[in-house]
Amino acid sequence: GAVVSQHPSRVICKSGTSVKIECRSLDFQATTMFWYRQFPKQSLMLMATSNEGSKATYEQGVEKDKFLINHASLTLSTLTVTSAHPEDSSFYICSARGQAMLLPQYFGPGTRLTVL
Amino acid sequence: AQKVTQAQTEISVVEKEDVTLDCVYETRDTTYYLFWYKQPPSGELVFLIRRNSFDEQNEISGRYSWNFQKSTSSFNFTITASQVVDSAVYFCALSDPNSGGSNYKLTFGKGTLLTVNP
């Protein structure tokens, strides 16, 4: 199956700093990548959708200036949490999908962000 | 609006028991896709199956089987002879043209935590 990697897997930072999370599709070209947030024992909440070379589309209630998404190539998307605060602590998961929009999304292993 | 309901929050079984995870969905579209994903304690979601709305044939893959019933808008997942390694959270998800237009976003259910005890 398709492989998606995420880096880092875990990050601890101080309040006010910015954190960048990378999502890579390793063996396929990802036309579309998705970023999710998951709180403990809860479902995945879609934050934004990004298509390669285009601006990301954010879900209602997600601050685009707070969560910067860049999808500069067909294998890499990044999520930057700017000026992180403790309430941004969460499990962030990316997924990637190939060129046919009806293909499944394949998920990365997630990044556990803890903001002190 | 699209919606996925997984009524079972937690299920606990003993190894070798069969277990069925329920999934009921709502959508206005006639063309849609249903998925099941597994999230083990490590956190990474694993794709299990995709089903399109025009294919109501049930599917079996090893100890896993899926029952798709459009008449009841259900897409249930059965694990036969469960094993401890099956312990995970299982998510049912729906993708249709109305959920984000051309992006076919996924709408997830809240998940069912399955615990298989030795």
PDB file of C-alpha atoms in Angstrom:
ATOM      1  CA  GLY A   1       0.000   0.000   0.000  1.00  0.00           C
ATOM      2  CA  ALA A   2       0.890   3.654  -0.248  1.00  0.00           C
ATOM      3  CA  VAL A   3       3.218   5.041   2.403  1.00  0.00           C
ATOM      4  CA  VAL A   4       2.981   8.447   4.012  1.00  0.00           C
ATOM      5  CA  SER A   5       5.561   9.694   6.461  1.00  0.00           C
ATOM      6  CA  GLN A   6       5.339  12.492   8.978  1.00  0.00           C
ATOM      7  CA  HIS A   7       8.114  14.290  10.770  1.00  0.00           C
ATOM      8  CA  PRO A   8       8.625  14.844  13.609  1.00  0.00           C
ATOM      9  CA  SER A   9       6.648  12.149  15.381  1.00  0.00           C
ATOM     10  CA  ARG A  10       6.754  14.057  18.621  1.00  0.00           C
ATOM     11  CA  VAL A  11       7.606  17.640  19.484  1.00  0.00           C
ATOM     12  CA  ILE A  12       7.625  19.625  22.694  1.00  0.00           C
ATOM     13  CA  CYS A  13       7.967  23.375  22.461  1.00  0.00           C
ATOM     14  CA  LYS A  14       7.581  26.483  24.523  1.00  0.00           C
ATOM     15  CA  SER A  15       4.590  28.725  24.222  1.00  0.00           C
ATOM     16  CA  GLY A  16       5.052  31.360  21.553  1.00  0.00           C
ATOM     17  CA  THR A  17       7.316  29.351  19.282  1.00  0.00           C
ATOM     18  CA  SER A  18       6.410  28.040  15.837  1.00  0.00           C
ATOM     19  CA  VAL A  19       6.495  24.396  14.910  1.00  0.00           C
ATOM     20  CA  LYS A  20       6.683  22.902  11.423  1.00  0.00           C
ATOM     21  CA  ILE A  21       5.374  19.430  10.646  1.00  0.00           C
ATOM     22  CA  GLU A  22       6.239  17.706   7.382  1.00  0.00           C
ATOM     23  CA  CYS A  23       4.107  15.198   5.536  1.00  0.00           C
ATOM     24  CA  ARG A  24       5.567  13.201   2.663  1.00  0.00           C
ATOM     25  CA  SER A  25       4.117  10.654   0.280  1.00  0.00           C
ATOM     26  CA  LEU A  26       6.961   8.210  -0.242  1.00  0.00           C
ATOM     27  CA  ASP A  27       5.872   6.046  -3.148  1.00  0.00           C
ATOM     28  CA  PHE A  28       3.191   8.006  -4.952  1.00  0.00           C
ATOM     29  CA  GLN A  29       2.387  11.516  -6.066  1.00  0.00           C
ATOM     30  CA  ALA A  30      -0.094  13.189  -3.779  1.00  0.00           C
ATOM     31  CA  THR A  31      -2.243  15.659  -5.615  1.00  0.00           C
ATOM     32  CA  THR A  32      -4.218  16.356  -2.485  1.00  0.00           C
ATOM     33  CA  MET A  33      -3.142  16.310   1.128  1.00  0.00           C
ATOM     34  CA  PHE A  34      -5.297  16.726   4.188  1.00  0.00           C
ATOM     35  CA  TRP A  35      -4.445  17.857   7.696  1.00  0.00           C
ATOM     36  CA  TYR A  36      -6.383  16.602  10.675  1.00  0.00           C
ATOM     37  CA  ARG A  37      -6.335  17.200  14.377  1.00  0.00           C
ATOM     38  CA  GLN A  38      -7.304  14.558  16.891  1.00  0.00           C
ATOM     39  CA  PHE A  39      -7.963  15.069  20.587  1.00  0.00           C
ATOM     40  CA  PRO A  40      -7.663  12.138  23.004  1.00  0.00           C
ATOM     41  CA  LYS A  41     -10.373   9.542  22.530  1.00  0.00           C
ATOM     42  CA  GLN A  42     -12.033  11.586  19.822  1.00  0.00           C
ATOM     43  CA  SER A  43     -12.457  11.350  16.107  1.00  0.00           C
ATOM     44  CA  LEU A  44     -10.397  13.128  13.497  1.00  0.00           C
ATOM     45  CA  MET A  45     -11.248  16.732  12.778  1.00  0.00           C
ATOM     46  CA  LEU A  46     -10.334  17.981   9.331  1.00  0.00           C
ATOM     47  CA  MET A  47      -8.426  21.245   9.500  1.00  0.00           C
ATOM     48  CA  ALA A  48      -7.605  21.924   5.872  1.00  0.00           C
ATOM     49  CA  THR A  49      -7.231  20.481   2.413  1.00  0.00           C
ATOM     50  CA  SER A  50      -4.338  21.349   0.162  1.00  0.00           C
ATOM     51  CA  ASN A  51      -3.871  20.716  -3.521  1.00  0.00           C
ATOM     52  CA  GLU A  52      -0.380  20.880  -4.968  1.00  0.00           C
ATOM     53  CA  GLY A  53       0.461  24.363  -6.131  1.00  0.00           C
ATOM     54  CA  SER A  54      -2.704  25.932  -4.730  1.00  0.00           C
ATOM     55  CA  LYS A  55      -3.645  27.678  -1.534  1.00  0.00           C
ATOM     56  CA  ALA A  56      -5.065  25.439   1.144  1.00  0.00           C
ATOM     57  CA  THR A  57      -8.783  25.361   1.857  1.00  0.00           C
ATOM     58  CA  TYR A  58      -9.474  25.659   5.558  1.00  0.00           C
ATOM     59  CA  GLU A  59     -12.436  24.268   7.424  1.00  0.00           C
ATOM     60  CA  GLN A  60     -14.738  26.614   9.243  1.00  0.00           C
ATOM     61  CA  GLY A  61     -13.285  27.726  12.536  1.00  0.00           C
ATOM     62  CA  VAL A  62      -9.670  26.944  11.658  1.00  0.00           C
ATOM     63  CA  GLU A  63      -7.430  30.011  11.661  1.00  0.00           C
ATOM     64  CA  LYS A  64      -5.423  30.122   8.465  1.00  0.00           C
ATOM     65  CA  ASP A  65      -2.890  32.532   9.953  1.00  0.00           C
ATOM     66  CA  LYS A  66      -2.380  30.216  12.882  1.00  0.00           C
ATOM     67  CA  PHE A  67      -2.011  27.015  10.883  1.00  0.00           C
ATOM     68  CA  LEU A  68       0.024  27.701   7.764  1.00  0.00           C
ATOM     69  CA  ILE A  69      -0.090  25.010   5.125  1.00  0.00           C
ATOM     70  CA  ASN A  70       2.195  24.707   2.149  1.00  0.00           C
ATOM     71  CA  HIS A  71       1.928  22.036  -0.538  1.00  0.00           C
ATOM     72  CA  ALA A  72       4.799  22.951  -2.795  1.00  0.00           C
ATOM     73  CA  SER A  73       5.359  19.594  -4.456  1.00  0.00           C
ATOM     74  CA  LEU A  74       3.513  16.407  -5.224  1.00  0.00           C
ATOM     75  CA  THR A  75       5.226  14.617  -2.375  1.00  0.00           C
ATOM     76  CA  LEU A  76       5.478  17.195   0.391  1.00  0.00           C
ATOM     77  CA  SER A  77       3.104  19.285   2.450  1.00  0.00           C
ATOM     78  CA  THR A  78       3.967  21.197   5.598  1.00  0.00           C
ATOM     79  CA  LEU A  79       1.868  22.460   8.469  1.00  0.00           C
ATOM     80  CA  THR A  80       3.312  25.263  10.573  1.00  0.00           C
ATOM     81  CA  VAL A  81       1.690  26.017  13.886  1.00  0.00           C
ATOM     82  CA  THR A  82       2.593  29.649  14.479  1.00  0.00           C
ATOM     83  CA  SER A  83       2.994  31.138  17.942  1.00  0.00           C
ATOM     84  CA  ALA A  84       1.899  27.899  19.532  1.00  0.00           C
ATOM     85  CA  HIS A  85      -0.010  27.924  22.806  1.00  0.00           C
ATOM     86  CA  PRO A  86      -0.904  25.093  25.200  1.00  0.00           C
ATOM     87  CA  GLU A  87      -4.367  24.785  23.654  1.00  0.00           C
ATOM     88  CA  ASP A  88      -2.679  23.857  20.356  1.00  0.00           C
ATOM     89  CA  SER A  89      -1.353  20.697  21.972  1.00  0.00           C
ATOM     90  CA  SER A  90      -2.832  17.805  20.065  1.00  0.00           C
ATOM     91  CA  PHE A  91      -2.185  14.909  17.716  1.00  0.00           C
ATOM     92  CA  TYR A  92      -1.821  16.178  14.157  1.00  0.00           C
ATOM     93  CA  ILE A  93      -2.294  13.733  11.321  1.00  0.00           C
ATOM     94  CA  CYS A  94      -1.798  14.229   7.621  1.00  0.00           C
ATOM     95  CA  SER A  95      -3.149  12.137   4.801  1.00  0.00           C
ATOM     96  CA  ALA A  96      -2.385  12.022   1.125  1.00  0.00           C
ATOM     97  CA  ARG A  97      -4.304  10.976  -1.921  1.00  0.00           C
ATOM     98  CA  GLY A  98      -3.147  10.312  -5.453  1.00  0.00           C
ATOM     99  CA  GLN A  99      -4.302  11.966  -8.638  1.00  0.00           C
ATOM    100  CA  ALA A 100      -7.616  10.134  -8.890  1.00  0.00           C
ATOM    101  CA  MET A 101      -9.826  11.874  -6.361  1.00  0.00           C
ATOM    102  CA  LEU A 102     -11.701   8.689  -5.644  1.00  0.00           C
ATOM    103  CA  LEU A 103      -8.642   6.907  -4.320  1.00  0.00           C
ATOM    104  CA  PRO A 104      -8.409   6.286  -0.578  1.00  0.00           C
ATOM    105  CA  GLN A 105      -6.589   8.691   1.655  1.00  0.00           C
ATOM    106  CA  TYR A 106      -3.457   7.184   3.162  1.00  0.00           C
ATOM    107  CA  PHE A 107      -2.488   8.490   6.546  1.00  0.00           C
ATOM    108  CA  GLY A 108       0.799   9.437   8.111  1.00  0.00           C
ATOM    109  CA  PRO A 109       1.745   8.190  11.569  1.00  0.00           C
ATOM    110  CA  GLY A 110       0.861  11.492  13.215  1.00  0.00           C
ATOM    111  CA  THR A 111       2.734  14.117  15.203  1.00  0.00           C
ATOM    112  CA  ARG A 112       2.160  14.590  18.893  1.00  0.00           C
ATOM    113  CA  LEU A 113       2.581  18.300  19.701  1.00  0.00           C
ATOM    114  CA  THR A 114       2.931  19.418  23.294  1.00  0.00           C
ATOM    115  CA  VAL A 115       3.142  23.128  23.984  1.00  0.00           C
ATOM    116  CA  LEU A 116       4.401  24.044  27.435  1.00  0.00           C
TER     117      LEU A 116
ATOM    118  CA  ALA B   1     -25.629  16.863   5.215  1.00  0.00           C
ATOM    119  CA  GLN B   2     -23.416  13.844   5.411  1.00  0.00           C
ATOM    120  CA  LYS B   3     -23.077  12.029   8.694  1.00  0.00           C
ATOM    121  CA  VAL B   4     -21.563   8.802   9.971  1.00  0.00           C
ATOM    122  CA  THR B   5     -22.765   7.188  13.177  1.00  0.00           C
ATOM    123  CA  GLN B   6     -20.880   4.534  15.046  1.00  0.00           C
ATOM    124  CA  ALA B   7     -23.183   3.857  17.942  1.00  0.00           C
ATOM    125  CA  GLN B   8     -20.805   1.508  19.740  1.00  0.00           C
ATOM    126  CA  THR B   9     -18.279   3.578  21.641  1.00  0.00           C
ATOM    127  CA  GLU B  10     -16.434   0.626  23.142  1.00  0.00           C
ATOM    128  CA  ILE B  11     -16.601  -3.128  22.679  1.00  0.00           C
ATOM    129  CA  SER B  12     -14.738  -5.701  24.698  1.00  0.00           C
ATOM    130  CA  VAL B  13     -14.477  -9.332  23.632  1.00  0.00           C
ATOM    131  CA  VAL B  14     -12.441 -12.369  24.474  1.00  0.00           C
ATOM    132  CA  GLU B  15      -9.996 -13.701  21.937  1.00  0.00           C
ATOM    133  CA  LYS B  16     -11.516 -15.941  19.242  1.00  0.00           C
ATOM    134  CA  GLU B  17     -14.925 -14.367  19.554  1.00  0.00           C
ATOM    135  CA  ASP B  18     -16.523 -12.832  16.485  1.00  0.00           C
ATOM    136  CA  VAL B  19     -17.346  -9.152  16.719  1.00  0.00           C
ATOM    137  CA  THR B  20     -19.333  -6.779  14.510  1.00  0.00           C
ATOM    138  CA  LEU B  21     -18.759  -3.049  14.420  1.00  0.00           C
ATOM    139  CA  ASP B  22     -21.750  -1.044  13.255  1.00  0.00           C
ATOM    140  CA  CYS B  23     -21.718   1.931  10.926  1.00  0.00           C
ATOM    141  CA  VAL B  24     -24.729   3.897   9.728  1.00  0.00           C
ATOM    142  CA  TYR B  25     -24.371   6.783   7.304  1.00  0.00           C
ATOM    143  CA  GLU B  26     -26.422   9.632   5.896  1.00  0.00           C
ATOM    144  CA  THR B  27     -25.919  11.332   2.563  1.00  0.00           C
ATOM    145  CA  ARG B  28     -28.028  13.038  -0.085  1.00  0.00           C
ATOM    146  CA  ASP B  29     -25.891  11.742  -2.913  1.00  0.00           C
ATOM    147  CA  THR B  30     -26.390   8.612  -4.940  1.00  0.00           C
ATOM    148  CA  THR B  31     -22.665   8.350  -5.586  1.00  0.00           C
ATOM    149  CA  TYR B  32     -20.530   8.029  -2.496  1.00  0.00           C
ATOM    150  CA  TYR B  33     -17.755   5.981  -0.978  1.00  0.00           C
ATOM    151  CA  LEU B  34     -17.477   4.266   2.362  1.00  0.00           C
ATOM    152  CA  PHE B  35     -14.300   3.396   4.186  1.00  0.00           C
ATOM    153  CA  TRP B  36     -13.066   1.634   7.255  1.00  0.00           C
ATOM    154  CA  TYR B  37      -9.822   2.588   8.930  1.00  0.00           C
ATOM    155  CA  LYS B  38      -8.042   1.012  11.889  1.00  0.00           C
ATOM    156  CA  GLN B  39      -6.142   3.120  14.412  1.00  0.00           C
ATOM    157  CA  PRO B  40      -3.988   0.963  16.702  1.00  0.00           C
ATOM    158  CA  PRO B  41      -2.461   2.402  19.870  1.00  0.00           C
ATOM    159  CA  SER B  42       0.512   3.652  17.857  1.00  0.00           C
ATOM    160  CA  GLY B  43      -1.826   6.220  16.301  1.00  0.00           C
ATOM    161  CA  GLU B  44      -1.355   5.623  12.596  1.00  0.00           C
ATOM    162  CA  LEU B  45      -4.579   5.082  10.665  1.00  0.00           C
ATOM    163  CA  VAL B  46      -4.514   2.007   8.484  1.00  0.00           C
ATOM    164  CA  PHE B  47      -6.766   1.804   5.444  1.00  0.00           C
ATOM    165  CA  LEU B  48      -8.874  -1.359   5.467  1.00  0.00           C
ATOM    166  CA  ILE B  49     -11.481  -1.058   2.732  1.00  0.00           C
ATOM    167  CA  ARG B  50     -13.256   1.272   0.322  1.00  0.00           C
ATOM    168  CA  ARG B  51     -16.699   0.593  -1.058  1.00  0.00           C
ATOM    169  CA  ASN B  52     -18.589   2.583  -3.672  1.00  0.00           C
ATOM    170  CA  SER B  53     -22.332   3.084  -3.519  1.00  0.00           C
ATOM    171  CA  PHE B  54     -22.979   1.032  -6.635  1.00  0.00           C
ATOM    172  CA  ASP B  55     -21.330  -2.084  -5.355  1.00  0.00           C
ATOM    173  CA  GLU B  56     -23.380  -3.811  -2.693  1.00  0.00           C
ATOM    174  CA  GLN B  57     -21.505  -7.058  -2.777  1.00  0.00           C
ATOM    175  CA  ASN B  58     -20.202  -8.096   0.583  1.00  0.00           C
ATOM    176  CA  GLU B  59     -16.480  -8.504   0.864  1.00  0.00           C
ATOM    177  CA  ILE B  60     -14.284 -10.864   2.800  1.00  0.00           C
ATOM    178  CA  SER B  61     -10.589 -10.453   3.418  1.00  0.00           C
ATOM    179  CA  GLY B  62      -9.176 -13.094   5.690  1.00  0.00           C
ATOM    180  CA  ARG B  63     -10.830 -12.701   9.082  1.00  0.00           C
ATOM    181  CA  TYR B  64     -12.425  -9.411   8.048  1.00  0.00           C
ATOM    182  CA  SER B  65     -15.752  -9.070   6.291  1.00  0.00           C
ATOM    183  CA  TRP B  66     -17.961  -6.160   5.423  1.00  0.00           C
ATOM    184  CA  ASN B  67     -21.710  -6.030   4.937  1.00  0.00           C
ATOM    185  CA  PHE B  68     -22.998  -3.104   2.872  1.00  0.00           C
ATOM    186  CA  GLN B  69     -26.761  -2.589   2.937  1.00  0.00           C
ATOM    187  CA  LYS B  70     -28.001   0.479   1.072  1.00  0.00           C
ATOM    188  CA  SER B  71     -31.574  -0.167   2.219  1.00  0.00           C
ATOM    189  CA  THR B  72     -30.556   0.502   5.814  1.00  0.00           C
ATOM    190  CA  SER B  73     -27.618   2.832   5.023  1.00  0.00           C
ATOM    191  CA  SER B  74     -25.280   0.580   6.906  1.00  0.00           C
ATOM    192  CA  PHE B  75     -21.765  -0.629   6.298  1.00  0.00           C
ATOM    193  CA  ASN B  76     -20.928  -3.037   9.110  1.00  0.00           C
ATOM    194  CA  PHE B  77     -17.570  -4.631   9.753  1.00  0.00           C
ATOM    195  CA  THR B  78     -17.118  -8.103  11.233  1.00  0.00           C
ATOM    196  CA  ILE B  79     -13.942  -9.601  12.605  1.00  0.00           C
ATOM    197  CA  THR B  80     -14.057 -13.367  12.856  1.00  0.00           C
ATOM    198  CA  ALA B  81     -12.028 -15.188  15.496  1.00  0.00           C
ATOM    199  CA  SER B  82     -10.727 -11.961  16.961  1.00  0.00           C
ATOM    200  CA  GLN B  83      -7.131 -11.679  18.138  1.00  0.00           C
ATOM    201  CA  VAL B  84      -5.430  -9.423  20.651  1.00  0.00           C
ATOM    202  CA  VAL B  85      -3.719  -7.600  17.773  1.00  0.00           C
ATOM    203  CA  ASP B  86      -7.133  -6.508  16.546  1.00  0.00           C
ATOM    204  CA  SER B  87      -7.394  -4.189  19.547  1.00  0.00           C
ATOM    205  CA  ALA B  88      -7.671  -0.692  18.133  1.00  0.00           C
ATOM    206  CA  VAL B  89     -10.074   2.114  17.379  1.00  0.00           C
ATOM    207  CA  TYR B  90     -11.969   1.509  14.161  1.00  0.00           C
ATOM    208  CA  PHE B  91     -13.348   4.401  12.165  1.00  0.00           C
ATOM    209  CA  CYS B  92     -16.002   4.286   9.515  1.00  0.00           C
ATOM    210  CA  ALA B  93     -15.903   7.177   7.031  1.00  0.00           C
ATOM    211  CA  LEU B  94     -17.966   8.547   4.166  1.00  0.00           C
ATOM    212  CA  SER B  95     -16.843  10.489   1.110  1.00  0.00           C
ATOM    213  CA  ASP B  96     -19.297  12.105  -1.275  1.00  0.00           C
ATOM    214  CA  PRO B  97     -19.321  14.983  -3.764  1.00  0.00           C
ATOM    215  CA  ASN B  98     -21.035  17.298  -1.296  1.00  0.00           C
ATOM    216  CA  SER B  99     -18.294  16.972   1.294  1.00  0.00           C
ATOM    217  CA  GLY B 100     -15.905  19.490  -0.146  1.00  0.00           C
ATOM    218  CA  GLY B 101     -16.798  19.417  -3.797  1.00  0.00           C
ATOM    219  CA  SER B 102     -14.027  18.013  -5.928  1.00  0.00           C
ATOM    220  CA  ASN B 103     -11.898  17.168  -2.940  1.00  0.00           C
ATOM    221  CA  TYR B 104     -14.145  14.339  -1.741  1.00  0.00           C
ATOM    222  CA  LYS B 105     -13.325  14.928   1.890  1.00  0.00           C
ATOM    223  CA  LEU B 106     -13.858  12.212   4.461  1.00  0.00           C
ATOM    224  CA  THR B 107     -16.521  12.459   7.130  1.00  0.00           C
ATOM    225  CA  PHE B 108     -15.546  10.225  10.012  1.00  0.00           C
ATOM    226  CA  GLY B 109     -17.654   8.520  12.602  1.00  0.00           C
ATOM    227  CA  LYS B 110     -16.591   8.874  16.224  1.00  0.00           C
ATOM    228  CA  GLY B 111     -14.905   5.510  16.206  1.00  0.00           C
ATOM    229  CA  THR B 112     -15.351   2.267  18.123  1.00  0.00           C
ATOM    230  CA  LEU B 113     -12.692   1.158  20.561  1.00  0.00           C
ATOM    231  CA  LEU B 114     -12.321  -2.585  20.295  1.00  0.00           C
ATOM    232  CA  THR B 115     -10.483  -4.395  23.052  1.00  0.00           C
ATOM    233  CA  VAL B 116      -9.714  -8.041  22.544  1.00  0.00           C
ATOM    234  CA  ASN B 117      -8.718  -9.752  25.761  1.00  0.00           C
ATOM    235  CA  PRO B 118      -6.593 -12.894  25.858  1.00  0.00           C
TER     236      PRO B 118
END
